[in-house]
Short mmCIF file of C-alpha atoms and ligand atoms in Angstrom, two decimals:
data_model
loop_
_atom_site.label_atom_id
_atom_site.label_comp_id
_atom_site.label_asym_id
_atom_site.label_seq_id
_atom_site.Cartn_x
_atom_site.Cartn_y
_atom_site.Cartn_z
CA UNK A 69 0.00 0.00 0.00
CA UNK A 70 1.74 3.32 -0.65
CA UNK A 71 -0.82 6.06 -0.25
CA UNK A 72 -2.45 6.67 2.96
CA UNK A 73 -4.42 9.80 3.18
CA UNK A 74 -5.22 11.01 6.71
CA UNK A 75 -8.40 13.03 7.16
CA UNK A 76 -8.38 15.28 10.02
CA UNK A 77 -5.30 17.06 11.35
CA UNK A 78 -5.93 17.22 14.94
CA UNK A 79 -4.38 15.77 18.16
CA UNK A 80 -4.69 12.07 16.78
CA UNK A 81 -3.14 12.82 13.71
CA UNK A 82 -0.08 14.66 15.42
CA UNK A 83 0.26 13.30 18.20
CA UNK A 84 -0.40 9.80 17.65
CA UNK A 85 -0.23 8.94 13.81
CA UNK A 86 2.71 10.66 12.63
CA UNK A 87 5.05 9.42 15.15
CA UNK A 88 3.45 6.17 14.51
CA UNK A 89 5.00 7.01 10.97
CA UNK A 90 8.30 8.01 11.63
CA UNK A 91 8.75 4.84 13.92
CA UNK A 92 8.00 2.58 11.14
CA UNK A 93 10.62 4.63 9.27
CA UNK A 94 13.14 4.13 11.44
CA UNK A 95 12.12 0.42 11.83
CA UNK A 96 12.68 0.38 7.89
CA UNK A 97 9.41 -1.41 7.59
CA UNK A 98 7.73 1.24 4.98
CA UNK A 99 7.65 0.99 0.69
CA UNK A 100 9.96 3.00 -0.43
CA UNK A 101 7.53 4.95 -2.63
CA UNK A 102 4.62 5.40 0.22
CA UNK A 103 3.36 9.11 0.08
CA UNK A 104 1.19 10.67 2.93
CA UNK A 105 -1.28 13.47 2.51
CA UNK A 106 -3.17 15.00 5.66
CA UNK A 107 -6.39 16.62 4.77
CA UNK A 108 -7.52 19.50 7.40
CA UNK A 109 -10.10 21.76 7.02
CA UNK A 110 -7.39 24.96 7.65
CA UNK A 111 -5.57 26.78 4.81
CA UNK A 112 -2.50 25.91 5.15
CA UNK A 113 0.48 25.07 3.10
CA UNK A 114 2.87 21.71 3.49
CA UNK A 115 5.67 23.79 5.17
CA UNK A 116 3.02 25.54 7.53
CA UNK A 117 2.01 22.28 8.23
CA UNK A 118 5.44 20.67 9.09
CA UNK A 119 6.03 23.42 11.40
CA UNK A 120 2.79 22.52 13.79
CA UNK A 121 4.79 19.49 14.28
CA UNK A 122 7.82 20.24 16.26
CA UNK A 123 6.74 19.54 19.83
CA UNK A 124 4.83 15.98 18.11
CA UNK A 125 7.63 14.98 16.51
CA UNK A 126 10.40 16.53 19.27
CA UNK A 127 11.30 13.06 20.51
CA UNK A 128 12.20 11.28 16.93
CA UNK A 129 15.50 11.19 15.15
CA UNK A 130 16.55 13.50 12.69
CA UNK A 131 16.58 11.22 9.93
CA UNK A 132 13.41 9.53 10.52
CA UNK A 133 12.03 12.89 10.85
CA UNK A 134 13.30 14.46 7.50
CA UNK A 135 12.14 11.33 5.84
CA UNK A 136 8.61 11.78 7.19
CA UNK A 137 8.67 15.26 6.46
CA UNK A 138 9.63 15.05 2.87
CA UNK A 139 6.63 11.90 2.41
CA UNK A 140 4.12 14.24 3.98
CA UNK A 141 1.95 16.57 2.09
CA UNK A 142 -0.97 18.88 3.76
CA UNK A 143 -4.03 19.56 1.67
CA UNK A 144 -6.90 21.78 2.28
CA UNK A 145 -10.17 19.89 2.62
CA UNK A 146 -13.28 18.90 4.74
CA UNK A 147 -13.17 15.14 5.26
CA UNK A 148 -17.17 15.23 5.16
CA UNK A 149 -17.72 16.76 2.36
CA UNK A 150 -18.12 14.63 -0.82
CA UNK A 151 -16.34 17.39 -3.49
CA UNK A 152 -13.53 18.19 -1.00
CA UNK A 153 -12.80 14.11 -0.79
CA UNK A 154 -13.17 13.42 -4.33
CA UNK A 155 -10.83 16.87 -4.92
CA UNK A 156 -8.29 15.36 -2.29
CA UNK A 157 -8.55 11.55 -3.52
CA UNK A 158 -8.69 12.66 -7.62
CA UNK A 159 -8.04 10.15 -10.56
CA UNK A 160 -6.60 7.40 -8.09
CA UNK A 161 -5.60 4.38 -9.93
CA UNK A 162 -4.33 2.41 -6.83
CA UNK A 163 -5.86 1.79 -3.87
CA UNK A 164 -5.53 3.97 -0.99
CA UNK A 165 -5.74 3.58 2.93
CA UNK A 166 -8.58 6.68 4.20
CA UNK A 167 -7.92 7.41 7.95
CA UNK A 168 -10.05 8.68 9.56
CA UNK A 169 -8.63 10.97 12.07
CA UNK A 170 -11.65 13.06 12.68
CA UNK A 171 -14.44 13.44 15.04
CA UNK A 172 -16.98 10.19 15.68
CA UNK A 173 -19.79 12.29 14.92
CA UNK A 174 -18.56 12.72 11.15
CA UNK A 175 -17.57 9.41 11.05
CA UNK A 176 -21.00 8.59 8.46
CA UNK A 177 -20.25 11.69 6.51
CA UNK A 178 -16.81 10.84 6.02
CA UNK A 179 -17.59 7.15 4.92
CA UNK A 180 -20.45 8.69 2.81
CA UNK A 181 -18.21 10.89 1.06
CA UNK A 182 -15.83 8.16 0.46
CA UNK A 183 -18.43 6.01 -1.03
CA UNK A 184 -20.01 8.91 -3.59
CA UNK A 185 -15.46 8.92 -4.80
CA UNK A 186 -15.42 5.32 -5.68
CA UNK A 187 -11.93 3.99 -4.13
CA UNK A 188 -10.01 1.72 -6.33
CA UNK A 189 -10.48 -1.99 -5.27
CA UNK A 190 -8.74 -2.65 -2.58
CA UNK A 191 -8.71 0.80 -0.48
CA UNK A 192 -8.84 0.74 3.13
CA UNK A 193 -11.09 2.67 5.34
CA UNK A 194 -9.82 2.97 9.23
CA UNK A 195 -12.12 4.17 11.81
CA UNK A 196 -10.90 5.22 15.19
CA UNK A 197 -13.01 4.84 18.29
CA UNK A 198 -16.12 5.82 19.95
CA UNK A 199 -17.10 3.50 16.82
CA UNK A 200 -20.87 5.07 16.81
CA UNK A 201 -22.62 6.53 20.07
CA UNK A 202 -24.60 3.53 20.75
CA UNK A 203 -25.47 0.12 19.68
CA UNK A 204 -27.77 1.20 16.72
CA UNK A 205 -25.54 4.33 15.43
CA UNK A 206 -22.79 1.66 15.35
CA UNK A 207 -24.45 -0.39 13.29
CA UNK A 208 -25.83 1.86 10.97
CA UNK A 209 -21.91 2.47 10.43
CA UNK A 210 -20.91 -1.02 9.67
CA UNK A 211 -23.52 -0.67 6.73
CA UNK A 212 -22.44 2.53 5.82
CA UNK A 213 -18.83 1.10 5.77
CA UNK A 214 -19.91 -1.99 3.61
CA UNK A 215 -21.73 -0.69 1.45
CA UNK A 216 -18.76 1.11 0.28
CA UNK A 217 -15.84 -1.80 0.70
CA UNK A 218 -15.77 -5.21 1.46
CA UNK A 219 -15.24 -6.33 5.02
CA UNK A 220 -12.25 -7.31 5.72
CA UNK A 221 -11.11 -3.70 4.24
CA UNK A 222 -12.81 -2.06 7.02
CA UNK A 223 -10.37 -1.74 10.39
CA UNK A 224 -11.90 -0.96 13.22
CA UNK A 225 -8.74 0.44 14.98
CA UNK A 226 -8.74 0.10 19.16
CA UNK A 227 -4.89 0.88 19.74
CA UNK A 228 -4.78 -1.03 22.55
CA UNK A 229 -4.83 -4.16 20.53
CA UNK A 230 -1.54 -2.68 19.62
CA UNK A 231 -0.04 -2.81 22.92
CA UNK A 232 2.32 -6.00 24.21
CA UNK A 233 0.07 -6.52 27.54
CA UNK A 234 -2.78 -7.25 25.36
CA UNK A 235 -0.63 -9.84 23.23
CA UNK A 236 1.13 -11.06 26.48
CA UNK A 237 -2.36 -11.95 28.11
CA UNK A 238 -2.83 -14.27 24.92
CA UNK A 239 0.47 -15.64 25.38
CA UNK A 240 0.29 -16.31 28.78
CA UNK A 241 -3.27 -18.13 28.70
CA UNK A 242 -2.37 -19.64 25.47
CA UNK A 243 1.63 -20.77 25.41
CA UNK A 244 1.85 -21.77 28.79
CA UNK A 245 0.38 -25.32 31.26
CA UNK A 246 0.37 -23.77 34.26
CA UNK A 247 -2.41 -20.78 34.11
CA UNK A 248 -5.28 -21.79 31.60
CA UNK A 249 -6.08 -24.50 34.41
CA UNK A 250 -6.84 -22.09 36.52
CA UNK A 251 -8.49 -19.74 34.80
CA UNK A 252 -12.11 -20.21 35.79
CA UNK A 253 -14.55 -19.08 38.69
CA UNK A 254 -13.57 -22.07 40.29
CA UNK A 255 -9.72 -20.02 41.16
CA UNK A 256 -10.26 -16.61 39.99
CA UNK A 257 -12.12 -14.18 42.66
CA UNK A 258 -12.34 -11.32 40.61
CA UNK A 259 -10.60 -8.98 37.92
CA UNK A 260 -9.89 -5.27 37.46
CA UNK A 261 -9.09 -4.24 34.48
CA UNK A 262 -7.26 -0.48 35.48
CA UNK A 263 -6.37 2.62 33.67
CA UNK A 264 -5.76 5.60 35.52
CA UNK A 265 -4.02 8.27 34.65
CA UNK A 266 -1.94 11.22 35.70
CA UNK A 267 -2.87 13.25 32.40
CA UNK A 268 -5.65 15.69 32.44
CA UNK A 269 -7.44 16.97 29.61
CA UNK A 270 -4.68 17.83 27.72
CA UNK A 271 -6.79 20.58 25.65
CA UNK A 272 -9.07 17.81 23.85
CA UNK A 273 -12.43 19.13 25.41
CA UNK A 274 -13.54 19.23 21.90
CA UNK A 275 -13.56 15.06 21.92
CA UNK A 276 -13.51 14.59 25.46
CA UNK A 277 -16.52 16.79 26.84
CA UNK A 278 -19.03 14.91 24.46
CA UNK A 279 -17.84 11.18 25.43
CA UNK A 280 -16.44 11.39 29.04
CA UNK A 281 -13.69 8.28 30.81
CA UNK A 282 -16.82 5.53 30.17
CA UNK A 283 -17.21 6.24 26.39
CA UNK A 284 -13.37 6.66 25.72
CA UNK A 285 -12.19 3.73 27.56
CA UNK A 286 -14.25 1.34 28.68
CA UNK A 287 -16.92 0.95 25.62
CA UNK A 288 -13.62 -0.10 23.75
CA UNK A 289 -10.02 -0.25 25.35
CA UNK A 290 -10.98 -1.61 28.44
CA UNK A 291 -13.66 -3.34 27.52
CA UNK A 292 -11.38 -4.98 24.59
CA UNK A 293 -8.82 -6.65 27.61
CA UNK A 294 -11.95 -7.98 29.09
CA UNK A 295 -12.62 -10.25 26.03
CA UNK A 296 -8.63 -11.04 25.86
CA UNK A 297 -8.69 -12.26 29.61
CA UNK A 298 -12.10 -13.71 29.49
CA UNK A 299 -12.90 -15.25 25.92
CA UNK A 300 -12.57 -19.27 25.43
CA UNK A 301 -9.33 -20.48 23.07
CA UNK A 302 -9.91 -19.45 19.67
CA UNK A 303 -9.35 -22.40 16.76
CA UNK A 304 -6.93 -19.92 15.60
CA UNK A 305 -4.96 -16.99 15.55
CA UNK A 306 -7.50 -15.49 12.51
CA UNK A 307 -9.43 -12.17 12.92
CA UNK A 308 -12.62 -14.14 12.46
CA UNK A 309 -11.84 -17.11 14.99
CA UNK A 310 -10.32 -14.09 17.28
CA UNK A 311 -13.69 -11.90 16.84
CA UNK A 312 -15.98 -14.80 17.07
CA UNK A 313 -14.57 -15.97 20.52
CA UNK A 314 -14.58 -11.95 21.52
CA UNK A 315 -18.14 -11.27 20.70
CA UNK A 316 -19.12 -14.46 22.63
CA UNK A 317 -18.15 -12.78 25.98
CA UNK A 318 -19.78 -9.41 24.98
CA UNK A 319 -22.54 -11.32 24.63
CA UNK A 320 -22.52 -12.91 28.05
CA UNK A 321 -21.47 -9.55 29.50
CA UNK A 322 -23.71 -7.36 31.51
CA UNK A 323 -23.42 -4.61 34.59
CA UNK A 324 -23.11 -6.66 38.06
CA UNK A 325 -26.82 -5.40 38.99
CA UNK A 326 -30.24 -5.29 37.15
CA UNK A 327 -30.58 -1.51 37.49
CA UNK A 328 -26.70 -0.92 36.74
CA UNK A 329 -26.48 1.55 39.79
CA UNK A 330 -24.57 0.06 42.39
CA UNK A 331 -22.33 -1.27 40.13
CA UNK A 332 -21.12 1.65 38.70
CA UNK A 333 -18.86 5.21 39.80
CA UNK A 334 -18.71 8.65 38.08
CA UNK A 335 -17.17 11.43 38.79
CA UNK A 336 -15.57 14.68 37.77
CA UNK A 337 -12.39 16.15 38.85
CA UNK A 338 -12.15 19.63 40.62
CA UNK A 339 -8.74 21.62 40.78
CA UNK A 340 -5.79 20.28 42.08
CA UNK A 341 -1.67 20.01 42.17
CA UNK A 342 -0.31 16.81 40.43
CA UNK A 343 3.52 16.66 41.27
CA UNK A 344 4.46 20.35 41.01
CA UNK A 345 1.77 20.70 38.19
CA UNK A 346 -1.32 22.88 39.07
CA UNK A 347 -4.68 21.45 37.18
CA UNK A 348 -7.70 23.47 36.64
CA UNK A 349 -10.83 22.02 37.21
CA UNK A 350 -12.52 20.35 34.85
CA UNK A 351 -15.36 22.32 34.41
CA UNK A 352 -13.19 25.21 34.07
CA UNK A 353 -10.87 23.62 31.38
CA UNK A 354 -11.14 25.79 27.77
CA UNK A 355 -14.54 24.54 25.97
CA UNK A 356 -15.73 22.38 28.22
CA UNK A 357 -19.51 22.75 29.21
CA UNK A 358 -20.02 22.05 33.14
CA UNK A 359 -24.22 21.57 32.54
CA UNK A 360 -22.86 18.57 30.30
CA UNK A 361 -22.15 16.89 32.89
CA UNK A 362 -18.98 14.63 31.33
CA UNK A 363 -17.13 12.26 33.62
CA UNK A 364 -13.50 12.60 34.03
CA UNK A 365 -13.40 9.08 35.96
CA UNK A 366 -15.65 5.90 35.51
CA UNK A 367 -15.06 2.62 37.29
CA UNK A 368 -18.21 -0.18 36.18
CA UNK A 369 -18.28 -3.48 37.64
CA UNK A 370 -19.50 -6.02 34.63
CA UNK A 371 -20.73 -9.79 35.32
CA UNK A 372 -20.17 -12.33 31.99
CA UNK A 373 -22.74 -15.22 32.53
CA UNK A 374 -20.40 -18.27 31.26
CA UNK A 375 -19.82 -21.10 32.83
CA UNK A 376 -16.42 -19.94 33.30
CA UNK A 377 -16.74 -16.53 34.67
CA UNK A 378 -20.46 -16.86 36.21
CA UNK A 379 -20.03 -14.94 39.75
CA UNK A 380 -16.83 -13.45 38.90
CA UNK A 381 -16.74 -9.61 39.54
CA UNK A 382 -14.65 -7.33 36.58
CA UNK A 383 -14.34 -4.41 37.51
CA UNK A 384 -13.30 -1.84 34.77
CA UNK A 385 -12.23 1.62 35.88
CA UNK A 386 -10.71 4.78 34.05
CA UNK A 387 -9.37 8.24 35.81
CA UNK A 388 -8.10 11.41 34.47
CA UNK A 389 -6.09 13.47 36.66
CA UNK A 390 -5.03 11.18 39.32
CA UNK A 391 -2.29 11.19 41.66
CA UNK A 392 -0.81 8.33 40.00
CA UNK A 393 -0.78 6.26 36.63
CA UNK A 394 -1.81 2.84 37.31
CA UNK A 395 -2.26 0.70 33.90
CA UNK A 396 -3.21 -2.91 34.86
CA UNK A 397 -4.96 -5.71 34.59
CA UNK A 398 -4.66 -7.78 37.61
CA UNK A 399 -6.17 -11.29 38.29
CA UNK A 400 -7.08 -11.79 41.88
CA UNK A 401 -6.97 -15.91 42.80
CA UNK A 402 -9.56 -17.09 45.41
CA UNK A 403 -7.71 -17.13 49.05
CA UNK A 404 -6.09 -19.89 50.21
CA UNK A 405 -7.94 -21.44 53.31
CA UNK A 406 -6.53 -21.19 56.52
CA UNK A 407 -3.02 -22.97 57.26
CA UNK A 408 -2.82 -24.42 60.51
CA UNK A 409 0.57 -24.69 61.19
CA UNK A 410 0.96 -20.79 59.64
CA UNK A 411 0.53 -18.19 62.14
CA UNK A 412 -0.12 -15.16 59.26
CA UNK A 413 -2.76 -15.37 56.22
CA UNK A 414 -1.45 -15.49 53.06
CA UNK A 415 -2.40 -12.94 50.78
CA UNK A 416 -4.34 -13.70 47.93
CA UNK A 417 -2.38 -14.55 44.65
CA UNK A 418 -2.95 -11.11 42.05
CA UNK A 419 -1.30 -12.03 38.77
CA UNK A 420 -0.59 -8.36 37.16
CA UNK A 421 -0.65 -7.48 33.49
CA UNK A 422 1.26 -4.24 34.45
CA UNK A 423 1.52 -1.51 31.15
CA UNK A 424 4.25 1.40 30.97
CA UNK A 425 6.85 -0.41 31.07
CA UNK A 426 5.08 -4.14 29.89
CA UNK A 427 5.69 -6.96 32.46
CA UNK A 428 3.67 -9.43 34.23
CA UNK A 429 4.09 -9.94 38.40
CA UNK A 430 2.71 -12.28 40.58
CA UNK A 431 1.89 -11.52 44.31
CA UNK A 432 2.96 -14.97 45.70
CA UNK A 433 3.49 -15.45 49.65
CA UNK A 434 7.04 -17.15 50.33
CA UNK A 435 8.50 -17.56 53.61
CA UNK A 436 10.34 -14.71 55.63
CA UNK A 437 12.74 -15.70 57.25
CA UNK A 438 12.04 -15.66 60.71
CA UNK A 439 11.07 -18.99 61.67
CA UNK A 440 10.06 -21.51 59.80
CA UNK A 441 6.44 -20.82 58.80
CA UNK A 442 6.86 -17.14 59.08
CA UNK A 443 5.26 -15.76 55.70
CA UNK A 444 5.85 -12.76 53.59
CA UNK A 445 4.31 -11.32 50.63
CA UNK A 446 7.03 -11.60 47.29
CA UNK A 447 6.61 -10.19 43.71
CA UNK A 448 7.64 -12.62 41.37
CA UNK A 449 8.08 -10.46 38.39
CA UNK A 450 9.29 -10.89 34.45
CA UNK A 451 11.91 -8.47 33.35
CA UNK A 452 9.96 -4.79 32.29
CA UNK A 453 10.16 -4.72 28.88
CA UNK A 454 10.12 -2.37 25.70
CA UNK A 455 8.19 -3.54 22.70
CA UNK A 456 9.61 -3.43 19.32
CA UNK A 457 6.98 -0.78 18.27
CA UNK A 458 4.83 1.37 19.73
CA UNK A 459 0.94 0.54 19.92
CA UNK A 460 -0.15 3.08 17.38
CA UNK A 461 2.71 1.78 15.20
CA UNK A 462 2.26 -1.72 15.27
CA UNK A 463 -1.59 -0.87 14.47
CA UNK A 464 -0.59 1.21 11.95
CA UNK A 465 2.17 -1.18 10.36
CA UNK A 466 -0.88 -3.85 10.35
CA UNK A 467 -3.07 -1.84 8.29
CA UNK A 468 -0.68 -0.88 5.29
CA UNK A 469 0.02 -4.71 5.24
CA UNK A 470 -4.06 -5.48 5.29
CA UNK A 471 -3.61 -7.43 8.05
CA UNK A 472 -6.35 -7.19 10.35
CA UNK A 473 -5.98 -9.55 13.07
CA UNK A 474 -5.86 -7.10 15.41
CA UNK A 475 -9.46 -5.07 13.93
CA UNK A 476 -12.55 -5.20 15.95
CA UNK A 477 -15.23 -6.66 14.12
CA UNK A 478 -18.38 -4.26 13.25
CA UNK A 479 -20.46 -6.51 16.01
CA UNK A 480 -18.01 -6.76 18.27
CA UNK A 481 -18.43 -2.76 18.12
CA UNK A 482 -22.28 -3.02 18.45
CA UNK A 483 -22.24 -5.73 21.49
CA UNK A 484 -20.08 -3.31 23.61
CA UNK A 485 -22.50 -0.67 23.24
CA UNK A 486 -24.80 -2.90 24.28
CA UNK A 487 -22.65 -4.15 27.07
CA UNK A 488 -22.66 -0.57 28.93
CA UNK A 489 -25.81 1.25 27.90
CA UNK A 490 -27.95 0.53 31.03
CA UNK A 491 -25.02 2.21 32.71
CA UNK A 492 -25.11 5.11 30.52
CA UNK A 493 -28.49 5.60 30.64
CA UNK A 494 -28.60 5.09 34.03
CA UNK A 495 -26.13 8.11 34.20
CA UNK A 496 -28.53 9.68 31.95
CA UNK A 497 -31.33 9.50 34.38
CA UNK A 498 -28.88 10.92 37.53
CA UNK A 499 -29.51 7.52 39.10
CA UNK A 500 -25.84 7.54 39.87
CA UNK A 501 -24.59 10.56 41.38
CA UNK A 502 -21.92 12.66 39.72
CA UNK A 503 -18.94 12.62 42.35
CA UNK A 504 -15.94 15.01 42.59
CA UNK A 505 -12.21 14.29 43.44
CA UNK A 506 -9.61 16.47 43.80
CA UNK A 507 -6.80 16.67 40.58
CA UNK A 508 -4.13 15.02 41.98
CA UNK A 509 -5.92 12.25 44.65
CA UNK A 510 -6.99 9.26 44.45
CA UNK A 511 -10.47 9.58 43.01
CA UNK A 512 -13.71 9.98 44.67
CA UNK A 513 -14.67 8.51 47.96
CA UNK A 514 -17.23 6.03 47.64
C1 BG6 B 52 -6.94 7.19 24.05
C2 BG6 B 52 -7.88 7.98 24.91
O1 BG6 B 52 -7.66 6.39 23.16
O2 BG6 B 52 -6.15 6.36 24.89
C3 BG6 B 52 -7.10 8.84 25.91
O3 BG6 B 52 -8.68 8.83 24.09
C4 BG6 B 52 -6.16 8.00 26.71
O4 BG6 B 52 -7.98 9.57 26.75
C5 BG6 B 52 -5.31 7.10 25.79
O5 BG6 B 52 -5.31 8.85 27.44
C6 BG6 B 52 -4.49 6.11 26.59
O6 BG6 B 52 -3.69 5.35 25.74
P1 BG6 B 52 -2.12 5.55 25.63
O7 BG6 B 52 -1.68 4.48 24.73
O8 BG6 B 52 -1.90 6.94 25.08
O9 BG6 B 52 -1.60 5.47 27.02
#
């Protein structure tokens, strides 16, 4: 594949995608003759352009860099608009990749302007998450999307496919004896599935203020790790056998109570110091409407009704603005019963999917020492590691192959809507209260 046209020059686009790009070119994985046009809706020229990107690109090499640079044209245009795309995409003989790096709610514009162009056979369309705002807008999209190119065309992107822990809870269930076994109700007590962060806003009230944490992480990322950790074998390592087993847990999955209010936490962060960095509230963050209501922190607990998992508590949770970054997905093992001849519990085994940097612990309890039956907590850890690529990269590197192993299927994308809409609309109805918590702590007391 050798043109990939990016539509939508925002924060994704900079700050994501074209330091996805420049990776790959230092990796030496790109054709030689790939060309890269962004399409914004702003007047600008290439070179005006390439100077927006100093701080995105600040941390890659030089070469790298000029290389992108010199691939990279900017053209004028309005991804939504069917004259501007056809304008943009012109006589095109080969097929292209269309990104689209632009708000969800153009998302159906976009693809309709895409399909009134006619792409050359064998043109990619990739759609970023929220995929849709619900279960029906989501699937209205998938028929939007094939109407206009065949399936396995379409990638759903959710970058955290991309990232090691996701392909390191495979591995683990999958390439090893020892936890598979144990993988079941009958061992496990209960999962969270973690993603807090120390990041605020970041000046994206423009996406952020209409979705909130529950919409931008746990409809998809989070929600996504569930299916890795909870979904039987697949037959193979195919998208299909991969989607199949994925939408078979979404299926099963619904919030831990009928009325999805105790089982769920929002809240909204108020001003606060994280480190030596002073964070506005929320509602006082540029463009954000306080009546809106958005939460900056959502934790739901889900139940999946399998024979597996039946009575198994995961608990999915997202923060902005938090004193610390905790990325995890930890597995908590059932407690061992009482010892006799030990005079201190153990602690419950927690195998740890741990994120930034990649490596997987397990709380174990070994002796301490002291006598011979005095216990002590240990971490049994693999050695943190680096991944080759980063997510957005290896995602990226996947599409301009066609490889789509990694893409969520369209129903996978309509069951998770599914899976936390009586949450939402419990939200909807203020049947949860909306909490506050300082920038900085912990999160809300509840
Ligand atoms: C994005 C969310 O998809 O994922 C952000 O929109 C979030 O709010 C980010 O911060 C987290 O992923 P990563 O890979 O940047 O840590």
């Amino acid at each position: 594949m050798t043109r990939l046209v990016i539509f939508g020059s925002g924060d994704l686009t900079k700050r994501y995608l074209l330091p996805a790009v420049a990776e790959l070119i230092a990796a030496d994985v790109l054709s030689d003759d790939l060309t890269i046009e962004v399409v914004g809706r702003r007047e600008l020229t290439t070179a005006e352009f390439h100077d927006q990107l100093g701080e995105p690109l600040a941390d890659v090499e030089s070469e790298p860099r000029a290389q992108l640079l010199e691939l990279l044209s900017y053209r004028q245009g309005d991804g939504s608009d069917a004259d501007d795309v056809r304008r943009v995409v012109g006589a095109a003989t080969g097929p292209i990749v269309a990104y689209l790096a632009l708000p969800p709610s153009v998302f159906p514009a976009a693809v309709e302007a895409l399909a009134a162009v006619d792409l050359p056979r064998g043109s990619r369309i990739v759609v970023e998450k929220p995929f849709g705002s619900d279960a029906e807008s989501a699937a209205a999209l998938n028929e939007l999307l094939l109407d206009t190119i065949p399936a396995h065309d379409v990638f759903r992107v959710d970058h955290f496919l991309g990232k090691q822990t996701a392909h390191d809870i495979l591995a683990l269930r999958f390439a090893n004896s020892v936890f598979e076994p144990l993988w079941t109700n009958r061992n496990v007590a209960s999962v969270e599935i973690v993603w807090d962060e120390e990041l605020a806003l970041e000046g994206r009230a423009g996406y952020y203020d209409s979705n909130g944490a529950a919409r931008d992480m746990i409809q998809n990322h989070l929600l996504q790790l569930l299916c890795l950790v909870a979904m039987e074998p697949p037959s193979e390592l195919t998208s299909e056998a991969l989607a199949d087993r994925k939408v078979e847990v979404l299926r099963a999955t619904h919030p831990w109570d009928a009325t999805a209010t105790s089982c769920s936490v929002r809240a909204r962060y108020t001003a606060g110091t994280i480190g030596d960095r002073d964070v506005p509230s929320y509602v006082d963050e540029d463009d954000v409407d306080p009546d809106r209501g958005t939460e900056t922190y959502a934790q739901i607990t889900f139940a999946i009704d399998t024979p597996r998992w039946s009575g198994v508590p995961f608990v999915l949770r997202s923060g902005k603005a938090l004193s610390r970054g905790r990325h995890e997905v930890a597995v908590r093992f059932t407690q061992v019963p009482p010892v006799d001849f030990c005079p201190d519990a153990p602690q419950p085994n927690v195998l740890r999917f741990e994120v930034k940097p990649d490596r997987v612990t397990l709380d174990a309890t070994l002796t301490a020492g002291e006598g011979m039956f005095a216990l002590a907590p240990v971490v049994l850890a693999s050695k943190p590691s680096e991944p080759d690529l980063s997510a957005y990269a290896s995602v990226l590197a996947d599409v301009l192959e066609g490889d789509n192993v990694l893409s969520v299927r369209g129903d996978e994308a309509v069951e998770a809507w599914r899976v936390v809409q009586p949450v939402l609309d419990a939200w909807e109805r203020d049947d949860v209260p909306l909490l506050e918590y300082e920038a900085g702590s912990e999160g809300p007391t509840v």
